[in-house]
Amino acid sequence: MTPGTGIDLRLVRARPCVARVRWWSADGRLAGDKRVHDTTTLLRVPPGSWRVEVEDARSSHDPARLAPGRAQVEVRAGWRTAAEVRLAPGATVTGSVRTAADGRARQALVEATTPDGTRVHTRSDALGVFTLAGLPRGVDLLVGARSRWHQATPLLVRIGPAPAPRLVLRLAQPLLGASRPGGVDPVVGGALRGLVLDADGERASYAAVVELRDARGTLLARTRSDREGRFVVGGDLPDRAGLTVVVKSGPGDVVVDRVHLRGLAVGAGQLVDLGTVRLTRSPRRPRPARASLPRASAASLRLPSTRV
């Protein structure tokens, strides 16, 4: 890095706050992240094109949170380039997250995305209610929610001078790629889903282990079935064939049963339905008795005598 090269960043806040400053290089690599209390700060970066993003460090459900700001800065060798980012008063969006059966969705992840890629996320409380604060004004927001197994259809919200209407996000769609973390972005990879039943085929197998392996036996993804026996595994798979899905019974069963589904294939962006997977219980031979084990005798049951 050339001595004296960097960005002299000046922060203009609508109200006092601790700012979180992050900067990315031209190839999209995160180069730095720090908290700033003062009005100005120096970012020591090499020459090139840099994207600087600043956001209020308050919680995303704090109504006093300011809207984030960003700047694109061209840095020359041997120069300290001045840049300014303004944090304006932010807008607030409130609402609730409901399940498909109109129940309260607790601890659901709610995320708002702006056209420039800025994201603000929070979680619903015990009543399924959420608050997203510090949102930019005058833009269209895509607000979505997801739980561990389901997701809601994203809603397009326009933030204007008037308060935004209260939103209701319903988790009515299965979540693709449930075996990996992610947001509400569309999943472009492939995934497989199915329903696991016990050996009798009468009840769903809860917490059954579902493993996805390639032709060499390498583990690609792993998940568990929900209370209704459903599972979705994968979510980020390219075009691939020769896959094997191994289903093992959950902790509620005394004996662990396994089912191998071989010769599977999936395409990018494709959700393959495996249908119903029944855990076939194979006969097991009883263990032979061991004659070498000691037998109980009257001496082993004798208690010490007590004098009165």
Coordinates of C-alpha atoms in Angstrom, one line a residue:
M1 CA 0.0 0.0 0.0
T2 CA 1.4 3.4 -1.0
P3 CA 2.0 5.7 2.1
G4 CA -0.7 8.3 2.5
T5 CA -3.2 6.4 0.3
G6 CA -6.7 6.0 1.6
I7 CA -10.2 7.4 2.1
D8 CA -11.0 10.3 4.4
L9 CA -14.5 9.4 5.3
R10 CA -16.9 12.0 6.8
L11 CA -20.1 10.9 8.4
V12 CA -23.1 13.2 8.5
R13 CA -25.7 11.8 11.0
A14 CA -29.2 13.0 11.4
R15 CA -28.9 12.1 15.1
P16 CA -26.0 10.8 17.2
C17 CA -25.2 7.1 16.8
V18 CA -22.4 4.6 16.5
A19 CA -21.8 3.9 12.8
R20 CA -20.7 0.6 11.4
V21 CA -18.4 1.1 8.3
R22 CA -17.6 -1.6 5.8
W23 CA -15.8 -1.3 2.5
W24 CA -15.5 -3.6 -0.5
S25 CA -13.0 -3.8 -3.3
A26 CA -14.0 -3.8 -7.0
D27 CA -14.2 -7.6 -7.2
G28 CA -16.7 -7.7 -4.3
R29 CA -14.3 -8.7 -1.6
L30 CA -15.0 -7.4 1.9
A31 CA -11.8 -5.6 2.9
G32 CA -12.7 -4.0 6.3
D33 CA -15.3 -3.6 9.0
K34 CA -15.2 -1.3 12.0
R35 CA -17.3 0.8 14.3
V36 CA -16.9 4.6 14.2
H37 CA -17.8 7.1 17.0
D38 CA -16.3 10.2 15.5
T39 CA -17.4 12.4 12.6
T40 CA -14.4 11.5 10.5
T41 CA -12.3 8.4 10.0
L42 CA -9.5 7.2 7.8
L43 CA -9.8 4.0 5.7
R44 CA -6.4 2.8 4.7
V45 CA -6.9 1.1 1.3
P46 CA -4.7 0.6 -1.8
P47 CA -5.5 2.5 -5.0
G48 CA -8.6 1.3 -6.9
S49 CA -12.4 1.5 -6.8
W50 CA -14.0 1.0 -3.4
R51 CA -17.6 0.8 -2.2
V52 CA -18.2 2.1 1.3
E53 CA -21.4 1.3 3.2
V54 CA -22.3 2.8 6.5
E55 CA -25.2 1.8 8.8
D56 CA -26.5 2.7 12.2
A57 CA -25.2 0.1 14.8
R58 CA -28.6 0.2 16.6
S59 CA -30.8 -2.9 16.6
S60 CA -32.9 -3.4 13.5
H61 CA -36.1 -3.1 15.5
D62 CA -35.1 0.2 17.2
P63 CA -37.4 3.0 15.8
A64 CA -34.6 5.5 16.3
R65 CA -32.3 3.7 13.8
L66 CA -31.1 5.7 10.9
A67 CA -31.2 4.6 7.3
P68 CA -27.9 3.3 5.8
G69 CA -25.8 5.2 3.2
R70 CA -23.2 4.3 0.7
A71 CA -20.6 5.9 -1.5
Q72 CA -18.4 4.8 -4.5
V73 CA -14.9 6.1 -4.2
E74 CA -12.0 6.1 -6.6
V75 CA -8.6 6.1 -4.8
R76 CA -5.4 7.3 -6.5
A77 CA -1.9 6.2 -5.5
G78 CA -0.4 8.7 -3.0
W79 CA -3.7 10.5 -2.4
R80 CA -6.2 10.5 0.4
T81 CA -9.6 10.8 -1.2
A82 CA -12.4 12.6 0.6
A83 CA -15.8 11.0 0.7
E84 CA -19.0 11.8 2.6
V85 CA -21.9 9.5 3.6
R86 CA -25.2 10.7 5.1
L87 CA -27.3 8.7 7.5
A88 CA -30.9 10.1 7.1
P89 CA -33.9 9.3 9.4
G90 CA -35.1 5.9 8.5
A91 CA -38.6 4.4 7.9
T92 CA -40.2 1.6 9.9
V93 CA -42.2 -1.4 8.7
T94 CA -44.2 -3.5 11.1
G95 CA -46.2 -6.6 10.7
S96 CA -46.7 -10.2 11.8
V97 CA -45.6 -13.6 10.5
R98 CA -48.2 -16.4 10.5
T99 CA -48.1 -20.0 9.7
A100 CA -50.1 -21.7 7.0
A101 CA -52.7 -22.7 9.7
D102 CA -52.9 -19.0 10.8
G103 CA -50.8 -19.6 13.9
R104 CA -48.1 -17.4 15.3
A105 CA -44.7 -17.9 13.7
R106 CA -42.2 -17.3 16.5
Q107 CA -38.5 -16.5 15.8
A108 CA -39.1 -16.3 12.0
L109 CA -36.4 -14.5 10.1
V110 CA -37.8 -11.4 8.4
E111 CA -35.6 -9.6 5.8
A112 CA -36.1 -6.4 3.7
T113 CA -34.0 -6.0 0.5
T114 CA -33.7 -2.7 -1.4
P115 CA -33.0 -2.4 -5.2
D116 CA -29.3 -1.6 -4.5
G117 CA -28.9 -4.8 -2.5
T118 CA -29.0 -3.3 1.0
R119 CA -30.5 -5.8 3.5
V120 CA -32.1 -5.3 6.9
H121 CA -33.2 -8.3 8.9
T122 CA -34.8 -9.1 12.2
R123 CA -36.8 -11.9 13.9
S124 CA -40.4 -12.1 15.0
D125 CA -41.1 -12.2 18.7
A126 CA -43.2 -14.7 20.7
L127 CA -46.4 -13.3 19.2
G128 CA -45.1 -13.5 15.7
V129 CA -44.8 -9.6 15.5
F130 CA -41.8 -7.9 13.9
T131 CA -40.4 -4.4 13.4
L132 CA -37.9 -3.4 10.7
A133 CA -36.4 0.0 11.4
G134 CA -33.8 2.1 9.7
L135 CA -35.1 1.5 6.1
P136 CA -34.4 4.0 3.3
R137 CA -37.3 6.1 2.1
G138 CA -38.6 6.6 -1.4
V139 CA -37.6 3.1 -2.6
D140 CA -39.3 -0.2 -3.2
L141 CA -38.6 -2.9 -0.6
L142 CA -38.9 -6.6 -1.0
V143 CA -40.0 -8.0 2.4
G144 CA -40.0 -11.7 3.0
A145 CA -39.9 -14.2 5.9
R146 CA -38.8 -17.8 6.5
S147 CA -38.7 -20.3 9.2
R148 CA -36.7 -23.5 9.4
W149 CA -39.0 -25.4 7.0
H150 CA -41.2 -22.8 5.3
Q151 CA -41.1 -19.4 3.7
A152 CA -43.5 -16.6 2.8
T153 CA -44.1 -15.0 -0.6
P154 CA -42.1 -11.8 -0.6
L155 CA -44.2 -8.6 -0.6
L156 CA -43.3 -5.4 -2.5
V157 CA -43.6 -2.4 -0.2
R158 CA -43.2 1.3 -1.2
I159 CA -41.7 3.5 1.5
G160 CA -43.1 7.0 1.1
P161 CA -44.0 9.9 3.3
A162 CA -47.0 8.1 4.8
P163 CA -46.4 5.2 7.2
A164 CA -46.2 1.8 5.6
P165 CA -49.2 -0.5 6.0
R166 CA -48.9 -3.3 8.5
L167 CA -47.8 -6.4 6.7
V168 CA -48.9 -10.0 7.2
L169 CA -46.4 -12.6 6.0
R170 CA -47.8 -16.2 5.8
L171 CA -45.4 -19.1 5.8
A172 CA -47.3 -21.2 3.3
Q173 CA -44.5 -22.5 1.0
P174 CA -41.9 -25.2 1.6
L175 CA -38.4 -23.8 2.0
L176 CA -35.9 -25.0 -0.6
G177 CA -32.5 -25.8 0.7
A178 CA -33.7 -26.3 4.3
S179 CA -30.4 -28.1 5.1
R180 CA -28.4 -25.0 4.7
P181 CA -28.6 -21.4 6.0
G182 CA -29.9 -18.8 3.7
G183 CA -32.3 -15.9 3.2
V184 CA -35.3 -15.3 1.1
D185 CA -33.4 -15.2 -2.1
P186 CA -34.5 -17.6 -4.9
V187 CA -32.6 -20.9 -4.7
V188 CA -30.9 -21.7 -8.1
G189 CA -29.6 -25.1 -7.0
G190 CA -31.3 -28.5 -7.0
A191 CA -33.0 -30.1 -4.0
L192 CA -34.8 -33.3 -3.1
R193 CA -37.9 -33.7 -0.9
G194 CA -40.0 -36.5 0.4
L195 CA -42.1 -38.0 3.2
V196 CA -40.7 -40.5 5.7
L197 CA -43.1 -43.1 7.3
D198 CA -42.3 -45.8 9.8
A199 CA -42.1 -49.5 8.9
D200 CA -45.9 -50.0 9.4
G201 CA -46.6 -47.0 7.1
E202 CA -49.1 -45.6 9.6
R203 CA -47.2 -42.7 11.3
A204 CA -44.7 -40.1 10.2
S205 CA -41.1 -40.6 11.3
Y206 CA -40.1 -37.6 13.3
A207 CA -36.4 -36.4 13.2
A208 CA -35.4 -39.1 10.8
V209 CA -31.8 -38.5 9.5
V210 CA -31.7 -37.8 5.7
E211 CA -28.2 -37.9 4.1
L212 CA -27.4 -37.0 0.4
R213 CA -24.3 -38.7 -1.0
D214 CA -22.6 -38.7 -4.4
A215 CA -21.4 -41.7 -6.4
R216 CA -18.3 -42.0 -4.2
G217 CA -20.2 -41.9 -1.0
T218 CA -19.1 -38.3 -0.1
L219 CA -21.7 -36.5 2.1
L220 CA -23.2 -33.6 0.3
A221 CA -26.0 -32.5 2.6
R222 CA -27.8 -33.7 5.7
T223 CA -31.1 -32.8 7.3
R224 CA -33.9 -34.2 9.5
S225 CA -37.6 -34.8 8.8
D226 CA -40.1 -32.5 10.6
R227 CA -43.0 -33.6 12.8
E228 CA -45.0 -34.5 9.7
G229 CA -42.2 -36.6 8.3
R230 CA -41.3 -34.2 5.5
F231 CA -37.8 -33.2 4.5
V232 CA -36.0 -31.1 1.9
V233 CA -32.3 -31.8 1.4
G234 CA -29.8 -30.0 -0.9
G235 CA -30.9 -26.7 -2.3
D236 CA -27.5 -25.7 -3.8
L237 CA -26.8 -28.7 -6.1
P238 CA -25.7 -28.4 -9.7
D239 CA -26.7 -30.8 -12.4
R240 CA -25.7 -34.2 -11.0
A241 CA -26.5 -37.8 -11.3
G242 CA -25.7 -41.0 -9.5
L243 CA -26.8 -39.6 -6.1
T244 CA -27.9 -41.7 -3.1
V245 CA -30.3 -40.7 -0.4
V246 CA -29.9 -42.6 2.9
V247 CA -32.8 -42.3 5.4
K248 CA -32.3 -43.5 9.0
S249 CA -35.0 -43.7 11.6
G250 CA -35.0 -41.0 14.3
P251 CA -34.3 -41.1 18.0
G252 CA -37.8 -42.2 18.8
D253 CA -37.2 -45.7 17.5
V254 CA -35.4 -48.3 19.5
V255 CA -33.9 -50.0 16.5
V256 CA -32.2 -47.9 13.7
D257 CA -33.5 -48.8 10.3
R258 CA -32.0 -47.6 7.0
V259 CA -33.3 -47.1 3.5
H260 CA -31.0 -46.4 0.5
L261 CA -32.4 -44.7 -2.6
R262 CA -29.8 -45.1 -5.3
G263 CA -29.4 -43.8 -8.8
L264 CA -31.0 -40.4 -8.3
A265 CA -30.4 -37.3 -10.4
V266 CA -31.2 -33.6 -10.0
G267 CA -30.9 -30.5 -12.1
A268 CA -30.1 -26.9 -11.2
G269 CA -33.2 -25.2 -10.0
Q270 CA -35.1 -28.5 -9.9
L271 CA -37.0 -29.8 -6.9
V272 CA -37.2 -33.6 -7.2
D273 CA -40.0 -35.3 -5.3
L274 CA -39.0 -38.7 -3.9
G275 CA -42.5 -39.4 -2.7
T276 CA -43.1 -41.6 0.3
V277 CA -40.1 -43.3 1.9
R278 CA -41.0 -46.2 4.1
L279 CA -38.5 -47.4 6.6
T280 CA -38.4 -51.2 5.9
R281 CA -37.6 -53.1 9.1
S282 CA -35.3 -56.0 8.3
P283 CA -35.5 -59.1 10.5
R284 CA -32.8 -59.3 13.1
R285 CA -31.5 -62.5 14.7
P286 CA -31.6 -62.6 18.5
R287 CA -28.3 -62.5 20.2
P288 CA -27.0 -65.9 21.5
A289 CA -26.9 -66.3 25.3
R290 CA -23.5 -66.2 26.8
A291 CA -22.7 -69.2 29.0
S292 CA -19.7 -67.5 30.5
L293 CA -21.7 -64.9 32.4
P294 CA -21.9 -65.5 36.2
R295 CA -25.2 -66.8 37.5
A296 CA -27.0 -65.4 40.5
S297 CA -26.7 -67.4 43.7
A298 CA -28.1 -67.1 47.2
A299 CA -24.7 -65.9 48.4
S300 CA -24.9 -62.9 46.2
L301 CA -28.3 -61.9 47.8
R302 CA -27.1 -62.3 51.4
L303 CA -27.5 -59.2 53.5
P304 CA -25.3 -58.3 56.4
S305 CA -26.9 -59.3 59.8
T306 CA -27.8 -56.6 62.3
R307 CA -27.8 -57.2 66.1
V308 CA -30.5 -55.5 68.1

